[in-house]
Amino acid sequence: MDTPVQKRVTALLTKLGELGVRRVTVSTLFFWNWSKRRFPEFKIRVGFMPGGYAPARRFWEDLGADAITLESFSINRNFRRLAAIRQSSIASCN
């Protein structure tokens, strides 16, 4: 049985799907799993808050996340860190 929050999120995602939205971003494992099961037509992105990026990236990639979105305020001006993340992502795809 769905909780009241799940019912509200279901209604929201249903409405977004009707409007043509095909990608959503979530930040918790619960909503990622739940959204993937309930709405397979959506590409589900994972949103990150500041912290240990590399271990979390591996965790979400192993689960099959469609994309990972970084929290912008702490990282968007750190070009060395962005380059390292990009290189790590390229290396993991080869």
GROMACS .gro file of C-alpha atoms in nm:
model
   94
    1MET     CA    1   0.000   0.000   0.000
    2ASP     CA    2   0.130   0.344  -0.093
    3THR     CA    3   0.199   0.606   0.168
    4PRO     CA    4   0.046   0.954   0.129
    5VAL     CA    5   0.383   1.082   0.001
    6GLN     CA    6   0.404   0.805  -0.257
    7LYS     CA    7   0.050   0.884  -0.372
    8ARG     CA    8   0.141   1.251  -0.416
    9VAL     CA    9   0.462   1.167  -0.602
   10THR     CA   10   0.272   0.920  -0.822
   11ALA     CA   11   0.020   1.190  -0.911
   12LEU     CA   12   0.300   1.438  -0.983
   13LEU     CA   13   0.501   1.200  -1.202
   14THR     CA   14   0.187   1.090  -1.384
   15LYS     CA   15   0.105   1.452  -1.461
   16LEU     CA   16   0.463   1.524  -1.571
   17GLY     CA   17   0.450   1.222  -1.803
   18GLU     CA   18   0.124   1.350  -1.953
   19LEU     CA   19   0.296   1.685  -2.016
   20GLY     CA   20   0.578   1.513  -2.205
   21VAL     CA   21   0.849   1.513  -1.938
   22ARG     CA   22   1.081   1.217  -1.984
   23ARG     CA   23   1.360   1.286  -1.733
   24VAL     CA   24   1.344   1.342  -1.359
   25THR     CA   25   1.609   1.386  -1.089
   26VAL     CA   26   1.592   1.219  -0.749
   27SER     CA   27   1.833   1.226  -0.457
   28THR     CA   28   1.742   0.920  -0.251
   29LEU     CA   29   1.780   0.550  -0.314
   30PHE     CA   30   1.419   0.490  -0.213
   31PHE     CA   31   1.275   0.728  -0.475
   32TRP     CA   32   1.522   0.611  -0.739
   33ASN     CA   33   1.414   0.247  -0.697
   34TRP     CA   34   1.049   0.339  -0.663
   35SER     CA   35   1.052   0.569  -0.968
   36LYS     CA   36   1.237   0.315  -1.183
   37ARG     CA   37   0.977   0.048  -1.102
   38ARG     CA   38   0.669   0.266  -1.132
   39PHE     CA   39   0.772   0.485  -1.423
   40PRO     CA   40   1.008   0.289  -1.651
   41GLU     CA   41   0.943   0.538  -1.932
   42PHE     CA   42   1.138   0.807  -1.741
   43LYS     CA   43   1.514   0.848  -1.747
   44ILE     CA   44   1.598   0.884  -1.379
   45ARG     CA   45   1.890   1.109  -1.289
   46VAL     CA   46   2.058   1.109  -0.951
   47GLY     CA   47   2.125   1.446  -0.787
   48PHE     CA   48   2.427   1.476  -0.558
   49MET     CA   49   2.484   1.696  -0.260
   50PRO     CA   50   2.842   1.787  -0.159
   51GLY     CA   51   3.048   1.506  -0.019
   52GLY     CA   52   3.224   1.190  -0.126
   53TYR     CA   53   3.151   1.190  -0.496
   54ALA     CA   54   3.359   0.895  -0.619
   55PRO     CA   55   3.217   0.619  -0.394
   56ALA     CA   56   2.863   0.748  -0.444
   57ARG     CA   57   2.911   0.767  -0.821
   58ARG     CA   58   3.018   0.403  -0.832
   59PHE     CA   59   2.721   0.302  -0.618
   60TRP     CA   60   2.468   0.472  -0.848
   61GLU     CA   61   2.641   0.358  -1.167
   62ASP     CA   62   2.636  -0.002  -1.043
   63LEU     CA   63   2.261   0.030  -0.978
   64GLY     CA   64   2.210   0.152  -1.335
   65ALA     CA   65   2.138   0.522  -1.287
   66ASP     CA   66   2.070   0.690  -1.620
   67ALA     CA   67   2.269   1.002  -1.527
   68ILE     CA   68   2.428   1.174  -1.228
   69THR     CA   69   2.381   1.545  -1.160
   70LEU     CA   70   2.630   1.718  -0.932
   71GLU     CA   71   2.535   1.981  -0.677
   72SER     CA   72   2.650   2.296  -0.852
   73PHE     CA   73   2.738   2.541  -0.577
   74SER     CA   74   3.031   2.350  -0.433
   75ILE     CA   75   3.173   2.215  -0.758
   76ASN     CA   76   3.085   2.427  -1.060
   77ARG     CA   77   3.388   2.656  -1.024
   78ASN     CA   78   3.635   2.388  -0.920
   79PHE     CA   79   3.775   2.310  -1.265
   80ARG     CA   80   4.041   2.069  -1.143
   81ARG     CA   81   3.777   1.863  -0.962
   82LEU     CA   82   3.547   1.870  -1.264
   83ALA     CA   83   3.831   1.755  -1.488
   84ALA     CA   84   3.914   1.471  -1.247
   85ILE     CA   85   3.550   1.363  -1.236
   86ARG     CA   86   3.526   1.377  -1.613
   87GLN     CA   87   3.845   1.173  -1.652
   88SER     CA   88   3.717   0.920  -1.398
   89SER     CA   89   3.388   0.890  -1.586
   90ILE     CA   90   3.564   0.845  -1.920
   91ALA     CA   91   3.795   0.583  -1.772
   92SER     CA   92   3.504   0.389  -1.624
   93CYS     CA   93   3.327   0.381  -1.961
   94ASN     CA   94   3.620   0.224  -2.148
   0.00000   0.00000   0.00000
